[in-house]
CSV table of C-alpha atoms in Angstrom, one decimal:
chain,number,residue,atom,x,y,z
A,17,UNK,CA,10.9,-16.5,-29.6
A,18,UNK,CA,12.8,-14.4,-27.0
A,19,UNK,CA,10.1,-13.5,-23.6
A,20,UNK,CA,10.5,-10.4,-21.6
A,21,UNK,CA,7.8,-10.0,-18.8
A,22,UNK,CA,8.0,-6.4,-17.5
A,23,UNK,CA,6.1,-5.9,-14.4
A,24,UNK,CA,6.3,-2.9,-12.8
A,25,UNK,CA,4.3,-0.9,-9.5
A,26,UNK,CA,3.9,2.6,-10.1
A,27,UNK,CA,6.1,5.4,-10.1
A,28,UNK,CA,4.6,7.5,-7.0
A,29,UNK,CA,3.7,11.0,-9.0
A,30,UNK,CA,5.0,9.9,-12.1
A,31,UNK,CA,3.5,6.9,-14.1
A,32,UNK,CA,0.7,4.2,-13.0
A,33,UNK,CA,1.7,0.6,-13.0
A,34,UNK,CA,0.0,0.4,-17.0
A,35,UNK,CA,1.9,3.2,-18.0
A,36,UNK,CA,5.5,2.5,-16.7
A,37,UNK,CA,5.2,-1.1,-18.0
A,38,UNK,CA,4.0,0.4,-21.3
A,39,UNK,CA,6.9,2.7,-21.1
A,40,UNK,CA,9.1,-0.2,-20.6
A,41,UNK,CA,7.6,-2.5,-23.3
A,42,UNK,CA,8.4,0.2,-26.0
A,43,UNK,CA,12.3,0.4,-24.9
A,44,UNK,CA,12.3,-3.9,-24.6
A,45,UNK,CA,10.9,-4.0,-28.3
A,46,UNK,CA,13.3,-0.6,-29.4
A,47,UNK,CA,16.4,-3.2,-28.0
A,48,UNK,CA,15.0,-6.5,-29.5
A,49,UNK,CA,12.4,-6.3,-32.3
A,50,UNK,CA,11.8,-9.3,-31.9
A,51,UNK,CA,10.6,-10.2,-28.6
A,52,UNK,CA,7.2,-11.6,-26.6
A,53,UNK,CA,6.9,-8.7,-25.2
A,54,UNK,CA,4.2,-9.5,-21.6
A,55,UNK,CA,3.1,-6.8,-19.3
A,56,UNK,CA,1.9,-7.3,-15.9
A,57,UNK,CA,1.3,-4.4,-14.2
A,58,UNK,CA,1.4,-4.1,-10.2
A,59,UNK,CA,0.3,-3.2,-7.1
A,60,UNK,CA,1.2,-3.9,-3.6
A,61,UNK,CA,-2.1,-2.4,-1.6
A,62,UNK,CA,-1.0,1.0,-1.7
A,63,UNK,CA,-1.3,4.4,-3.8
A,64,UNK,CA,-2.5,3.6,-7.1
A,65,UNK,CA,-3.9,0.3,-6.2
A,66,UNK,CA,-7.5,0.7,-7.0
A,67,UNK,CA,-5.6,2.6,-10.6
A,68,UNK,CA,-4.1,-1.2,-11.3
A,69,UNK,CA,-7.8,-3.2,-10.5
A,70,UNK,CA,-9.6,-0.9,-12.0
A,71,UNK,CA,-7.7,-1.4,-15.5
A,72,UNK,CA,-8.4,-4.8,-15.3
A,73,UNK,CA,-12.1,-3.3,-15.8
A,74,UNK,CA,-15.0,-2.7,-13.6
A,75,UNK,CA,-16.1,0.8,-12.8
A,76,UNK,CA,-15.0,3.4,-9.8
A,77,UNK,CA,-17.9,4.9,-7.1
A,78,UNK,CA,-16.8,8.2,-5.3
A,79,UNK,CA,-17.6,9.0,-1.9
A,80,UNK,CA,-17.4,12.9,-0.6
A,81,UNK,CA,-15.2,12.3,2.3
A,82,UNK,CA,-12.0,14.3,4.2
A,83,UNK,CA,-8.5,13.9,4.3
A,84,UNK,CA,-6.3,12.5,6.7
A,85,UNK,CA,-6.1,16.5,8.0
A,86,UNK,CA,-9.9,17.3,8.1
A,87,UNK,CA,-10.0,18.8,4.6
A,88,UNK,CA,-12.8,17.8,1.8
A,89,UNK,CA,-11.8,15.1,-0.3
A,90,UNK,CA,-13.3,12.9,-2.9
A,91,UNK,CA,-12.5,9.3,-2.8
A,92,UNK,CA,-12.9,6.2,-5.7
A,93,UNK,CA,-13.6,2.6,-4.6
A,94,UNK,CA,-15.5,-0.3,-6.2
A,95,UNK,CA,-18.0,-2.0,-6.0
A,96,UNK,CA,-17.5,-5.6,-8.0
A,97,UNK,CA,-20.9,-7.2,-6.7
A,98,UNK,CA,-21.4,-8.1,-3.6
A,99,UNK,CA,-17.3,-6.7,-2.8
A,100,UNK,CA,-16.2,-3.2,-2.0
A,101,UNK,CA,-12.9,-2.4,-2.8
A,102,UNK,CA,-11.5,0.4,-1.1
A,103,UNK,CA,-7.9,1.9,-1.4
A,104,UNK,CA,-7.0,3.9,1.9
A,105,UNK,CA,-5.0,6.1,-0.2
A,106,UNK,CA,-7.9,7.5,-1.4
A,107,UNK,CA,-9.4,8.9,1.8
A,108,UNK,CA,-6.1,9.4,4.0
A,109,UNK,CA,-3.0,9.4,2.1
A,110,UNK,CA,0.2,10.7,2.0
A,111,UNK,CA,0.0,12.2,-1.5
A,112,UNK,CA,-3.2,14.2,-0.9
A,113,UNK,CA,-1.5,16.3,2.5
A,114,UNK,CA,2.0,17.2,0.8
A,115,UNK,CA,0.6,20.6,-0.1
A,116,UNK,CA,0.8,21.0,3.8
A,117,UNK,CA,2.2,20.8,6.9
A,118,UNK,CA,2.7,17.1,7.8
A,119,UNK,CA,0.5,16.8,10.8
A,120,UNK,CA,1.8,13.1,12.3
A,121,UNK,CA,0.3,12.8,15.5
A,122,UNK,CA,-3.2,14.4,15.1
A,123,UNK,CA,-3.5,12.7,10.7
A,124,UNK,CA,-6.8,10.3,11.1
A,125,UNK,CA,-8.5,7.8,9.3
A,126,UNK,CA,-12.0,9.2,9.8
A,127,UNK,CA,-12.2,9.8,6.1
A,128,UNK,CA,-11.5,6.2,5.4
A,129,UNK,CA,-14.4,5.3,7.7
A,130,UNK,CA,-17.0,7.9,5.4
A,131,UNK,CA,-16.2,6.0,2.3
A,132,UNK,CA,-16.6,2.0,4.3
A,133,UNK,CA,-19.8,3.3,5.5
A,134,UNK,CA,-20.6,4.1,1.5
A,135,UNK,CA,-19.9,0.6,0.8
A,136,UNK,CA,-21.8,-1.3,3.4
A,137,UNK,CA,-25.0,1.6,2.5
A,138,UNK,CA,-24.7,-0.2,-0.6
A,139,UNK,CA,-24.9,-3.5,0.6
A,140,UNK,CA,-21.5,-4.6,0.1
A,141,UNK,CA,-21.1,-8.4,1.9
A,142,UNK,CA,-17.2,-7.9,1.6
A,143,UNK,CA,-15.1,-5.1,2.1
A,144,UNK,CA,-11.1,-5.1,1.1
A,145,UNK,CA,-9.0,-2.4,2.5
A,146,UNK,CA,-5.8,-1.6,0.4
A,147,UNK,CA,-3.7,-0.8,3.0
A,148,UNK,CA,-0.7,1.1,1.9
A,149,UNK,CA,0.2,4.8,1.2
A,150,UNK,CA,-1.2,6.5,4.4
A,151,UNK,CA,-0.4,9.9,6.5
A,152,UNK,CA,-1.7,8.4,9.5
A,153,UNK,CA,-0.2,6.7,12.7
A,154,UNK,CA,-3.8,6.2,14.5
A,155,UNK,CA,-4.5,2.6,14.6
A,156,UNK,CA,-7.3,2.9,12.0
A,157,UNK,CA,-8.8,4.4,15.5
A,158,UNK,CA,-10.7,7.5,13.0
A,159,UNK,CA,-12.2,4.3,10.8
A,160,UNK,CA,-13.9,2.7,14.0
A,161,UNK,CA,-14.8,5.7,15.1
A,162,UNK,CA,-16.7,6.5,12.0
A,163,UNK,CA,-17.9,3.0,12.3
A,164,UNK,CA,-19.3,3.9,15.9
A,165,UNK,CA,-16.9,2.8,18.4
A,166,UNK,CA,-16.5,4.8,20.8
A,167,UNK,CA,-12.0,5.7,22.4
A,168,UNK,CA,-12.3,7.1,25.8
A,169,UNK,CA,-10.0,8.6,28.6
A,170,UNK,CA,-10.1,7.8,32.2
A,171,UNK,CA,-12.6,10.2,32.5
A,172,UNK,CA,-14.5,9.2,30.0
A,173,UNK,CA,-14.1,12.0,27.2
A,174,UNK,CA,-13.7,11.0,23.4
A,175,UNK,CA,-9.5,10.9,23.0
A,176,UNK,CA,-8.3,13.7,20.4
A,177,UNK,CA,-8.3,12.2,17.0
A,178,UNK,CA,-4.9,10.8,15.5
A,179,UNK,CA,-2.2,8.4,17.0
A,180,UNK,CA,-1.3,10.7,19.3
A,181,UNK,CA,-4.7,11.2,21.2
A,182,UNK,CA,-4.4,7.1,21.7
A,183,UNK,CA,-2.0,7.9,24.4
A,184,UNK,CA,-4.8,8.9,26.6
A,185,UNK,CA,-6.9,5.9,25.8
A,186,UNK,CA,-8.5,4.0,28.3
A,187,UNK,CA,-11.3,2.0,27.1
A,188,UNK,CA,-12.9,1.1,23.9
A,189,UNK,CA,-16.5,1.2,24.0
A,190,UNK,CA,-18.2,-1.0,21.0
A,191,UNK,CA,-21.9,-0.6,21.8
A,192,UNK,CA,-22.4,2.1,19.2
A,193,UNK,CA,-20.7,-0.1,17.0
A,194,UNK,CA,-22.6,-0.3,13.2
A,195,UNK,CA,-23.6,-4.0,13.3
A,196,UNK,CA,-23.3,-4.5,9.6
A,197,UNK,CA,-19.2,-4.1,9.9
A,198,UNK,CA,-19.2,-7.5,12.0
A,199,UNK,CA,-22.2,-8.7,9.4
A,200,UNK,CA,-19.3,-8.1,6.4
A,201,UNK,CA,-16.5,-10.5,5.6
A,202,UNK,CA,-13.0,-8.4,6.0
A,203,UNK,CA,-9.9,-8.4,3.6
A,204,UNK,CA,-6.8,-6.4,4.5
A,205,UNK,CA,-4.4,-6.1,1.9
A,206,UNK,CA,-1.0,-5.0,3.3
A,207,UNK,CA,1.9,-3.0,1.2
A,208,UNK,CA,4.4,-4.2,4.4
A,209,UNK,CA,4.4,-7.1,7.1
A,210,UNK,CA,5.5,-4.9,9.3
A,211,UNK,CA,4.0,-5.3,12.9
A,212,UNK,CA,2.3,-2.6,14.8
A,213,UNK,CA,4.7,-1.5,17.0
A,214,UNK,CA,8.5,-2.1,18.4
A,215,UNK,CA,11.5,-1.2,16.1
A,216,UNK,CA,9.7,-2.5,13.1
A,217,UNK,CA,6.6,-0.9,13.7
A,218,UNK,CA,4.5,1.5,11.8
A,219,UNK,CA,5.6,4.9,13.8
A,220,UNK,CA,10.0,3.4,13.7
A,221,UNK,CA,9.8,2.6,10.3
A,222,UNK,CA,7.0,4.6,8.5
A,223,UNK,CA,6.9,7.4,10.9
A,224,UNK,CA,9.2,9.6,9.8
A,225,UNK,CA,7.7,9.8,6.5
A,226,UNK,CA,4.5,11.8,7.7
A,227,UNK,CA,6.5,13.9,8.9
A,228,UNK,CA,7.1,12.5,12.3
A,229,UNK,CA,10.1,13.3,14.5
A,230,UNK,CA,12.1,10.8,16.7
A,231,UNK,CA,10.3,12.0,19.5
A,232,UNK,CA,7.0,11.8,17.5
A,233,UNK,CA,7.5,8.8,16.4
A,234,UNK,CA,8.5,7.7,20.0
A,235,UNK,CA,4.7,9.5,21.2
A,236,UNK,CA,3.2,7.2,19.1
A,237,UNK,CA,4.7,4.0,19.4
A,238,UNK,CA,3.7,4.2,22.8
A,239,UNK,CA,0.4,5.4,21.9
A,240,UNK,CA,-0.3,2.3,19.4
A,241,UNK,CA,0.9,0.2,22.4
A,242,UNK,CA,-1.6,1.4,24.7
A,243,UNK,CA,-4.0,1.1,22.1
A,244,UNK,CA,-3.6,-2.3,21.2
A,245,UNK,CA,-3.5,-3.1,25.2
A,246,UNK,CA,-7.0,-1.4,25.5
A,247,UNK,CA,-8.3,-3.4,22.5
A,248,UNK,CA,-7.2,-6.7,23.4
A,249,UNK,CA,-8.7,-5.8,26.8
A,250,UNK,CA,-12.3,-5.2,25.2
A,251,UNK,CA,-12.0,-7.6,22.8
A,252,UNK,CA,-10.4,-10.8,25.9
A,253,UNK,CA,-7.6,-11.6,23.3
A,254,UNK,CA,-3.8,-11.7,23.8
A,255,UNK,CA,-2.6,-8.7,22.9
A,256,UNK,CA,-0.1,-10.3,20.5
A,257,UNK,CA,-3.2,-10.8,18.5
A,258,UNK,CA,-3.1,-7.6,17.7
A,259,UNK,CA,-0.2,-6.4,18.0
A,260,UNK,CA,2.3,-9.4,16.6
A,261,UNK,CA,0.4,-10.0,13.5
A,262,UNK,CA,2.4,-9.9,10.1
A,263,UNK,CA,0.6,-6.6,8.3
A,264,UNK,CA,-0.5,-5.1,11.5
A,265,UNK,CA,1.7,-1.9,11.3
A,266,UNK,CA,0.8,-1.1,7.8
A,267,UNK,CA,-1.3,2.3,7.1
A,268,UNK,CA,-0.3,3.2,10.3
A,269,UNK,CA,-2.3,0.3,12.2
A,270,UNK,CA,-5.4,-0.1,10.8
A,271,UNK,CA,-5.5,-3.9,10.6
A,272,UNK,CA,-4.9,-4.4,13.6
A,273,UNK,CA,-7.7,-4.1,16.0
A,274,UNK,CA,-10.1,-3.8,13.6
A,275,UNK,CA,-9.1,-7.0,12.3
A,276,UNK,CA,-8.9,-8.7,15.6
A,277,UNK,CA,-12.5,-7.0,16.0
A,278,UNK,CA,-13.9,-8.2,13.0
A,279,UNK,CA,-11.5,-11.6,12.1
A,280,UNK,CA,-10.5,-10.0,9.0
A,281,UNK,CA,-8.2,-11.8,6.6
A,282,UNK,CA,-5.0,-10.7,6.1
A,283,UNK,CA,-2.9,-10.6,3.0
A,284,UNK,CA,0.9,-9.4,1.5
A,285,UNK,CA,-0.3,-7.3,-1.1
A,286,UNK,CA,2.0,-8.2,-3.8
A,287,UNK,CA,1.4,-11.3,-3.5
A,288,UNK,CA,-2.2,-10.8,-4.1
A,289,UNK,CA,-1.9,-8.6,-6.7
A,290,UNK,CA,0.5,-11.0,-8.5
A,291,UNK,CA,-2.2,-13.8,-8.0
A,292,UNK,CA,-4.4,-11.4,-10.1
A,293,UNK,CA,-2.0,-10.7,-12.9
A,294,UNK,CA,-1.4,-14.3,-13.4
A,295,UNK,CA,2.6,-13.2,-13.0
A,296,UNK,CA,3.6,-17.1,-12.6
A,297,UNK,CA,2.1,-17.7,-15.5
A,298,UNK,CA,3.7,-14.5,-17.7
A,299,UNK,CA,7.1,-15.8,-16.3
A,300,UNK,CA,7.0,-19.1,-17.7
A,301,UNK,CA,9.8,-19.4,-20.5
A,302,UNK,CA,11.1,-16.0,-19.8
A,303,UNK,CA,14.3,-15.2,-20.7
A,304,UNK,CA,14.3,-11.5,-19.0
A,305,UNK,CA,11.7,-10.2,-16.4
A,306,UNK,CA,12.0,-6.2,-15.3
A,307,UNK,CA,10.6,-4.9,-12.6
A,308,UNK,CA,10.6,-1.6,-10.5
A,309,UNK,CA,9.2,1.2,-8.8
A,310,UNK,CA,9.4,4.9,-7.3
A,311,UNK,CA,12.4,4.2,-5.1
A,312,UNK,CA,14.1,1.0,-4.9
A,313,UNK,CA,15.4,0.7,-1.3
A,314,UNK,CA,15.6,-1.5,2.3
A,315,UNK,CA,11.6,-1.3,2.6
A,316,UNK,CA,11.3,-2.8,-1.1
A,317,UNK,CA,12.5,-6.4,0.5
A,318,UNK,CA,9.3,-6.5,3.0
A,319,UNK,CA,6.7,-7.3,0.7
A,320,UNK,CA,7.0,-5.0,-1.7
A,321,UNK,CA,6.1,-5.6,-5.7
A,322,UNK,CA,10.7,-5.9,-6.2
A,323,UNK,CA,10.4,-8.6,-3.9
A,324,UNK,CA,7.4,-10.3,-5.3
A,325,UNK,CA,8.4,-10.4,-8.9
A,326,UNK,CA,12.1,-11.3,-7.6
A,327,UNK,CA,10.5,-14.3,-5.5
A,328,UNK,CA,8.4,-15.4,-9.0
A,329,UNK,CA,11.5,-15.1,-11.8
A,330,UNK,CA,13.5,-17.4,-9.1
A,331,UNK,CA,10.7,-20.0,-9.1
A,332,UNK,CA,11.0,-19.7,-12.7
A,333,UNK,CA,14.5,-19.2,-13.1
A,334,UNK,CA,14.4,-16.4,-14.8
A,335,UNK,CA,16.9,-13.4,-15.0
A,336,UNK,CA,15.8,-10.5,-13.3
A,337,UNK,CA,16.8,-6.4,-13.5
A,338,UNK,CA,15.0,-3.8,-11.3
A,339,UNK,CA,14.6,0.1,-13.3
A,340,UNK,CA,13.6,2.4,-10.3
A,341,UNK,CA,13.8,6.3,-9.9
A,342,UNK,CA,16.3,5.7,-7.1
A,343,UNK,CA,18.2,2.9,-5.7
A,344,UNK,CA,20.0,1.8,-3.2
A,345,UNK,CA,23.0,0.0,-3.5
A,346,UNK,CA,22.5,-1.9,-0.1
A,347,UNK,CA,18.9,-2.7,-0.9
A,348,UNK,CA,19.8,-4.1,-4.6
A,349,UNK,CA,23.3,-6.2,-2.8
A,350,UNK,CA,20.9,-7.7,-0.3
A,351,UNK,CA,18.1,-9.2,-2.5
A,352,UNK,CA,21.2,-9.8,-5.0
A,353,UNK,CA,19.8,-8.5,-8.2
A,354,UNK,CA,21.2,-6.2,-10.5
A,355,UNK,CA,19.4,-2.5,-10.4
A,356,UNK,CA,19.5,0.9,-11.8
A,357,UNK,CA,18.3,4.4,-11.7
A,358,UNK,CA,16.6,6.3,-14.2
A,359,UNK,CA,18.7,9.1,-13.7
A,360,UNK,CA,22.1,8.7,-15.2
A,361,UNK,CA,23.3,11.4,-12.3
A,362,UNK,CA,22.5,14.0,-9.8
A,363,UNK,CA,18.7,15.6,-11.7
A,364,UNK,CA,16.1,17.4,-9.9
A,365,UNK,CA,12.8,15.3,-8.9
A,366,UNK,CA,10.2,17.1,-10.7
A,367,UNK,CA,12.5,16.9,-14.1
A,368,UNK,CA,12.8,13.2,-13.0
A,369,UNK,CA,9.1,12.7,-12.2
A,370,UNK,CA,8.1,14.8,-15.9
A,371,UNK,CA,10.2,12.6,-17.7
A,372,UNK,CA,10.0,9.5,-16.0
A,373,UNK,CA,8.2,7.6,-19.0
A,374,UNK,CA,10.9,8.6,-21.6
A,375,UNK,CA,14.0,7.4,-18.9
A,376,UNK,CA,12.3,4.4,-18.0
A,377,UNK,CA,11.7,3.2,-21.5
A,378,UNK,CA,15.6,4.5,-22.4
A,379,UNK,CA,16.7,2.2,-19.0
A,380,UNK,CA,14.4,-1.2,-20.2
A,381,UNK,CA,16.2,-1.0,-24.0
A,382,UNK,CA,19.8,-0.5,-22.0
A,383,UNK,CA,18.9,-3.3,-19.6
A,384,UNK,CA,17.5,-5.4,-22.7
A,385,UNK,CA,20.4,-4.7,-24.5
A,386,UNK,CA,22.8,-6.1,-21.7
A,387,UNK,CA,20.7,-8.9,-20.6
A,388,UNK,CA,19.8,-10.1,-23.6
A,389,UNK,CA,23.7,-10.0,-25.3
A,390,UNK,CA,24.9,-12.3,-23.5
C-alpha cells in the first residue's frame, strides 16, 4: 500500500503543526484513497513548540510574567517530572509585540527569566529552553538578570535592559547569582545554528525582523560582542566559547553565555523534535513525504524543520515536496526540491492566514496527484 508521511511545522498565525498536517492528510487521502496516510507533526524550538510537545500529552503550567516590552503576559511551560520545558516564545516573542512598535534595541528577556524561576521554585532538575521565535537581541542578558546576575557599566550602574544597553557593559557580576540555575542540568534547543554575532549573527540575520534597522542592527552586533567579551572575561573562557558556538545567535543570544555559564547542552531543534516524532521511522517505505511551513525561504536550509525532513526522506530515499505559504525560488533551487505556495497568485495575508487549512489541504491532493502519477 502506497505511504505518504506529511510532516509539517506550523503555519506562524495560521495552523499548528497537528492541524496543518491534518489539513494535509485530508487532501493526500482526497488524491489517493488509498494511501498510508502518517503524520508527524513538527517543531524546530520556536513558536508553537511547547503546542507540538504538548499534543504528544502531558499538561501545561502558566506563569504571570511580561513581554519582551515590559507588558503583562501569561506564559505555558511544562513540567514532565523532574524537566521543565520552557518555550521562549511564550515569555518574549515576536508574535506577542506585533500589536506595537517593534522596540529592537531596548526588547528583553526578563520575562523569560520570571517563568525559569517558576520552574526551578518547583524543583525542576532540568530545564530546556526552546529557543526560537523571539523579539529580543539582548544576549538572554534580561534571563540572568532575573536569575541574579548582575551587568554593570564602568561606573558600576546596572546597563539599560535590552541588546542595546550591552554596549555599555563592563563587567558581569555573578555573586547574586540563584545557585539552583548552576544546581540544574541545561538544554538549549535552537530553531538556527547561527552564531552570535558577525554576518551570520543574531542582529545581521534576525535583526531586522524585530524591527531593527541597519544601523540598529549594527548597535547591537557590537553590543553582543562586547557582551560576550565581558562574559568570557568573568567566566576565564575563550571568547569563541561563547561566541563561535553553533546555536549561539538564536533568540537573539540567549545560549550563549548562559550556556558557557551553566555548560548547557546544545541541540538543532529539528533534529530533536524529529527524534521525538520518530520521523526516521514514519519514512521508511515512503513513496511521498510533504513537508512545510509559514514561509519557505534561505533561513529554512539552517536547521529549520524543510531541512530536517529533506535530510530524513534522502536517508530514506524518499520523494520529497515542500507546501509553504510563501516560497522562494532560490531557497527551493538550492536545497533542490520541488516547492509551492498556497496561494495560486498575488492574495492578501490575512485571507491567506484565514484560509490556510483549506489551501493547504487543496496544495497536498495537487502535489499527491503529481507525485504519485508518475
Amino acid at each position: 500500500m502506497t505511504r505518504v508521511v506529511v510532516a509539517f511545522d506550523a503555519f506562524k498565525g495560521s495552523l499548528t503543526a497537528e492541524e496543518a498536517c491534518a489539513a494535509a492528510a485530508r487532501g493526500v487521502r482526497a488524491a489517493a484513497p488509498d494511501a498510508t496516510v502518517v503524520a508527524a507533526p513538527m517543531a524546530d524550538g520556536g513558536e508553537g513548540s511547547l503546542d507540538a510537545l504538548l499534543a504528544r500529552g502531558g499538561s501545561a503550567r502558566s506563569t504571570a510574567t511580561v513581554d519582551a516590552i515590559g507588558r503583562p503576559a501569561t506564559a505555558a511551560w511544562i513540567l514532565d517530572g523532574d524537566e521543565a520545558v520552557v518555550e521562549l516564545a511564550q515569555a518574549a516573542g515576536l508574535p506577542q509585540v506585533e500589536d506595537a512598535p517593534l522596540r529592537p534595541l531596548e526588547a528583553s528577556t526578563a520575562g523569560l527569566g520570571a517563568v525559569v524561576r517558576d520552574a526551578l521554585d518547583a524543583d525542576a532538575a532540568g530545564i530546556t529552553l526552546l529557543l526560537g521565535g523571539s523579539a529580543t537581541s539582548d544576549g538572554g542578558a534580561g534571563l540572568l538578570v532575573a536569575l541574579g546576575a548582575r551587568l554593570l557599566d564602568a561606573a558600576g550602574a546596572p546597563v539599560a535592559p535590552g541588546g542595546g544597553g550591552l554596549a555599555a557593559v563592563a563587567s558581569l557580576d555573578l555573586s547574586g547569582l540563584d545557585p539552583r540555575a548552576l544546581a540544574v542540568r541545561w538544554r538549549f534547543v535552537t530553531d538556527v545554528d547561527a552564531p552570535l554575532i558577525g554576518p551570520r549573527g543574531a542582529a545581521a540575520v534576525f535583526g531586522p525582523q524585530k524591527g531593527a534597522s541597519p544601523a540598529d542592527a549594527a548597535v547591537l552586533d557590537a553590543a553582543l560582542a562586547r557582551f560576550a567579551e565581558v562574559g568570557a572575561e568573568a567566566l576565564d573562557v575563550p571568547v569563541a566559547s561563547i561566541a563561535d558556538v553553533p546555536g549561539a545567535g538564536a533568540a537573539g543570544g540567549v545560549a550563549s553565555v548562559l550556556r558557557a555559564l551553566t555548560g548547557g547542552e546544545v541541540v538543532a531543534g529539528g533534529a530533536w523534535f524529529a527524534a521525538l516524532a520518530g520521523l526516521d521511522e514514519a519514512l521508511e517505505g515512503a513513496a511521498l513525504v510533504l513537508t512545510g511551513e509559514g514561509r519557505f525561504d534561505g533561513q529554512s536550509a539552517g536547521g529549520k524543520v524543510v531541512s530536517v525532513v529533506h535530510a530524513a526522506a534522502s536517508r530514506a530515499g524518499a520523494p520529497l515536496c515542500v507546501l509553504a505559504g510563501s516560497v522562494d525560488p532560490d531557497a527551493a533551487a538550492a536545497m533542490g526540491v520541488p516547492a509551492f505556495s498556497l496561494a495560486a497568485g498575488p492574495a492578501d495575508l490575512a485571507a491567506l492566514q484565514r484560509d490556510a487549512a483549506r489551501l493547504l489541504e487543496a496544495a497536498a491532493a495537487s502535489a499527491t496527484r503529481l507525485a504519485l502519477a508518475r
